[in-house]
Amino acid sequence: MTRPRFNRILLKLSGEALMGEAAFGIDPDTVNRLAGEIAAARSAGHDLCLVVGGGNIFRGLAAAARGFDRTSADYMGMLATVMNALALQNALEKMGVDTRVLSAIPMSTVSEPYIRRRAMRHMEKGRIVIFAAGTGNPFFTTDTAAALRAAEMGCDALLKGTSVDGIYDADPKKTKNARRYESLSFQQVLADDLKVMDASAVALCRDNNIPIVVFNVREQGNLARVLSGDGTATIVQNEGGNDGGL
Ligand code: UDP
């Protein structure tokens, strides 16, 4: 099945995508490889913005389970995403790609504050905008931040780069005969509680008619393949494709 070719996309990378083979932190080689793929997508004519997670450094929920105050822990998690955003920016700028980091938590010495109109202007100028600090609010995730920014920026699709090549009916790492879905409706994902993104992110994409494309970002060249409508992935969209909405 061929998927549509999307023009303006938001790429969501989990913090773990930046770890490489390590169990924690930022692996420079991995960041450089990802930056190369993102730069190539830009050269291919896609308008790109990014949301990066922080799970490679700090996760609020995990810290709260170990006794941290949840809100403080979530702010720490959001700060972790800023470190990842700066790492990606650094790698992209070394490749000559114009980028801007816009943080939902104002941090004027390291990034611009998130202002929607400014972000739009950067994108119009062909810059890659990296959204940092999630939504700026505790009790949310960077998946929800990705859905929110995708809607605000008028993106045609949200690409979720993971370590699996799509959505399966069972965990492919544990179940031998797990079957990958080619496409799913938002309704199916929510009703069957399929672990794609959290429910608030899925609902936001559903309500704004933004397809979610889940693909394996660890495999070299996959971003380009998926962007051209090829490659292995699962697309989640409104029933009847991308022309429905509510
Ligand atoms: N976080 C938050 N609000 C947001 C986005 C993120 O509080 O809008 C915190 C939360 O503690 C989360 C951490 O930042 O655990 C890192 O984000 P996330 O877990 O989404 O990163 P990923 O799993 O994508 O690496």
XYZ file of C-alpha atoms and ligand atoms in Angstrom:
271
model
C 0.000 0.000 0.000
C 1.375 3.436 -0.880
C 0.877 6.187 1.651
C 0.378 9.809 0.674
C 3.424 12.051 0.350
C 3.239 14.651 3.083
C 4.634 18.152 2.671
C 4.709 19.783 6.091
C 5.478 17.293 8.803
C 6.212 17.191 12.479
C 8.750 14.536 13.418
C 8.502 13.260 16.975
C 11.656 11.612 18.260
C 11.663 9.959 21.645
C 14.628 10.730 23.838
C 15.608 7.088 23.494
C 16.181 7.589 19.772
C 19.228 9.693 20.729
C 20.816 7.032 22.968
C 22.117 4.739 20.231
C 23.185 1.468 21.819
C 23.752 3.074 25.212
C 21.299 2.725 28.097
C 21.194 6.429 28.898
C 22.042 9.881 27.577
C 23.005 11.308 24.213
C 25.148 9.404 21.721
C 26.808 11.935 19.357
C 27.095 9.471 16.443
C 23.404 8.669 16.661
C 22.477 12.352 16.854
C 24.642 13.049 13.784
C 23.013 10.232 11.840
C 19.532 11.489 12.705
C 20.521 15.054 11.847
C 21.776 13.828 8.451
C 18.429 12.169 7.737
C 16.512 15.251 8.844
C 18.718 17.491 6.680
C 18.100 15.196 3.699
C 14.339 15.428 4.263
C 14.625 19.208 4.272
C 16.634 19.114 1.031
C 13.944 16.898 -0.490
C 11.541 19.800 -0.019
C 9.672 18.910 3.146
C 8.797 21.572 5.695
C 9.956 20.093 8.958
C 9.555 20.735 12.623
C 10.620 18.480 15.461
C 9.557 17.572 18.951
C 12.068 15.607 20.953
C 11.374 13.709 24.178
C 13.547 13.416 27.241
C 13.206 9.783 28.280
C 16.924 9.128 27.650
C 17.692 11.468 30.542
C 14.735 11.877 32.878
C 11.126 10.744 33.048
C 8.794 12.457 35.484
C 6.530 9.504 36.096
C 9.403 7.129 36.834
C 10.955 9.626 39.238
C 7.601 10.217 40.951
C 7.284 6.466 41.493
C 10.558 6.680 43.411
C 9.391 9.472 45.691
C 9.940 12.702 43.733
C 7.189 15.288 43.741
C 5.424 14.682 40.412
C 5.298 18.270 39.234
C 8.976 18.935 40.022
C 9.893 15.665 38.329
C 7.898 16.626 35.237
C 9.677 19.990 35.050
C 12.970 18.111 35.239
C 11.772 15.877 32.396
C 10.926 18.951 30.324
C 14.409 20.362 30.975
C 15.849 17.072 29.697
C 14.079 17.650 26.379
C 15.848 21.013 26.086
C 19.230 19.269 26.294
C 18.181 16.885 23.528
C 16.870 19.764 21.410
C 20.198 21.600 21.739
C 22.090 18.424 20.777
C 19.998 18.048 17.623
C 20.326 21.740 16.799
C 24.074 21.538 17.175
C 24.334 18.552 14.837
C 22.022 20.129 12.242
C 23.800 23.482 12.243
C 27.150 21.735 11.766
C 25.636 20.364 8.559
C 24.699 23.879 7.493
C 20.993 23.517 8.235
C 19.303 26.583 9.631
C 17.425 25.713 12.836
C 15.734 27.373 15.767
C 14.961 25.901 19.183
C 11.735 27.245 20.665
C 11.145 26.304 24.266
C 7.742 26.105 25.952
C 9.541 27.041 29.183
C 11.149 30.429 28.486
C 14.921 30.112 28.642
C 16.136 33.193 26.854
C 19.868 32.523 27.036
C 19.672 29.161 25.284
C 16.585 29.289 23.090
C 13.734 31.431 21.864
C 10.476 31.270 23.773
C 7.692 29.381 22.044
C 5.537 31.874 20.173
C 3.361 30.306 17.521
C 3.581 33.116 14.991
C 7.339 33.194 15.328
C 7.555 29.451 14.801
C 5.410 29.797 11.658
C 7.678 32.535 10.347
C 10.773 30.376 10.897
C 9.147 27.563 8.968
C 8.187 29.894 6.123
C 11.860 30.856 5.925
C 12.798 27.187 5.539
C 14.265 26.756 8.997
C 13.849 23.568 10.945
C 12.044 24.409 14.154
C 12.795 22.247 17.183
C 10.168 22.489 19.894
C 11.647 21.955 23.348
C 10.215 21.573 26.873
C 7.129 19.671 25.745
C 3.915 21.580 26.330
C 5.500 23.503 29.211
C 3.045 21.859 31.612
C 3.487 18.958 34.015
C 1.246 15.871 33.669
C 1.701 15.887 29.900
C 4.081 14.045 27.599
C 6.074 15.043 24.577
C 3.678 12.930 22.465
C 0.905 15.342 23.379
C 3.274 18.246 22.745
C 3.944 16.777 19.287
C 0.221 16.514 18.482
C -0.367 20.040 19.769
C 2.467 21.613 17.784
C 1.529 19.628 14.665
C -1.957 21.142 14.880
C -0.639 24.640 15.594
C 1.823 24.515 12.689
C -0.745 23.143 10.255
C 1.225 19.949 9.641
C -0.079 17.350 7.173
C 1.188 14.491 9.316
C 2.879 13.581 12.557
C 5.709 11.101 12.054
C 6.513 9.154 15.166
C 9.998 7.678 14.999
C 10.305 4.646 17.277
C 12.375 1.478 17.527
C 9.633 -0.657 15.901
C 8.493 -0.451 12.285
C 4.833 0.207 13.055
C 1.955 -0.856 15.266
C 1.462 -4.563 15.960
C -1.426 -6.556 17.391
C 0.995 -7.880 20.044
C 4.479 -6.922 21.196
C 6.713 -8.041 18.278
C 9.684 -8.327 20.626
C 7.802 -10.895 22.737
C 5.285 -12.535 20.365
C 6.641 -14.434 17.348
C 3.526 -14.176 15.167
C 2.691 -10.556 15.980
C 1.059 -8.907 12.946
C 1.839 -5.367 11.834
C -1.057 -3.132 10.835
C -0.668 -1.255 7.558
C -3.277 1.286 8.595
C -5.597 1.867 11.536
C -8.292 4.339 12.432
C -7.923 6.653 15.422
C -11.028 4.988 16.796
C -9.432 1.519 16.699
C -6.300 2.775 18.407
C -8.322 4.366 21.202
C -10.884 1.567 21.582
C -8.245 -1.201 21.642
C -5.880 0.902 23.748
C -3.034 0.243 21.293
C 0.184 1.694 22.630
C 1.028 4.210 19.914
C 0.995 7.529 21.710
C -0.956 8.522 24.779
C -4.695 8.878 24.335
C -4.678 12.686 24.557
C -2.175 12.874 21.677
C -4.198 10.434 19.559
C -7.449 12.320 20.258
C -5.830 15.639 19.362
C -4.628 14.232 16.034
C -8.061 12.705 15.381
C -9.879 15.972 16.078
C -7.517 17.920 13.826
C -7.374 15.254 11.123
C -3.604 14.803 11.333
C -2.482 11.284 10.370
C 0.124 9.640 12.623
C 2.792 7.597 10.837
C 4.662 5.197 13.106
C 7.998 3.968 11.755
C 11.413 2.717 12.827
C 13.777 5.680 12.970
C 16.714 3.536 14.066
C 17.028 2.093 10.571
C 19.204 4.187 8.288
C 17.316 5.823 5.413
C 13.885 5.017 6.786
C 12.795 8.622 7.285
C 13.316 9.374 3.581
C 11.532 6.169 2.531
C 8.546 6.874 4.762
C 8.384 10.504 3.653
C 8.234 9.461 0.018
C 5.207 7.298 0.861
C 7.274 4.101 0.800
C 8.958 2.048 3.521
C 7.459 0.026 6.342
C 5.170 1.914 8.695
C 1.665 2.021 10.122
C -0.555 4.990 9.381
C -3.278 6.001 11.833
C -5.909 8.247 10.322
C -9.595 9.031 10.226
C -11.733 6.423 8.510
C -11.856 7.116 4.781
C -8.307 8.495 4.775
C -7.191 12.034 5.260
C -10.285 13.680 3.867
C -12.752 13.044 6.631
C -12.279 14.769 9.933
C -15.087 14.804 12.435
N 6.996 16.333 30.306
C 6.008 17.102 30.906
N 5.161 17.861 30.111
C 5.242 17.842 28.753
C 6.224 17.025 28.143
C 7.087 16.291 28.932
O 5.903 17.136 32.110
O 4.466 18.547 28.099
C 7.982 15.620 31.148
C 7.478 14.281 31.684
O 7.999 14.142 32.995
C 8.134 13.265 30.762
C 9.452 13.929 30.452
O 9.149 15.311 30.383
O 8.328 12.031 31.412
C 10.113 13.482 29.173
O 9.180 13.455 28.129
P 8.657 12.076 27.470
O 8.525 11.012 28.522
O 7.436 12.389 26.681
O 9.873 11.721 26.520
P 10.075 10.504 25.506
O 9.386 9.285 26.075
O 9.461 10.901 24.213
O 11.555 10.353 25.412
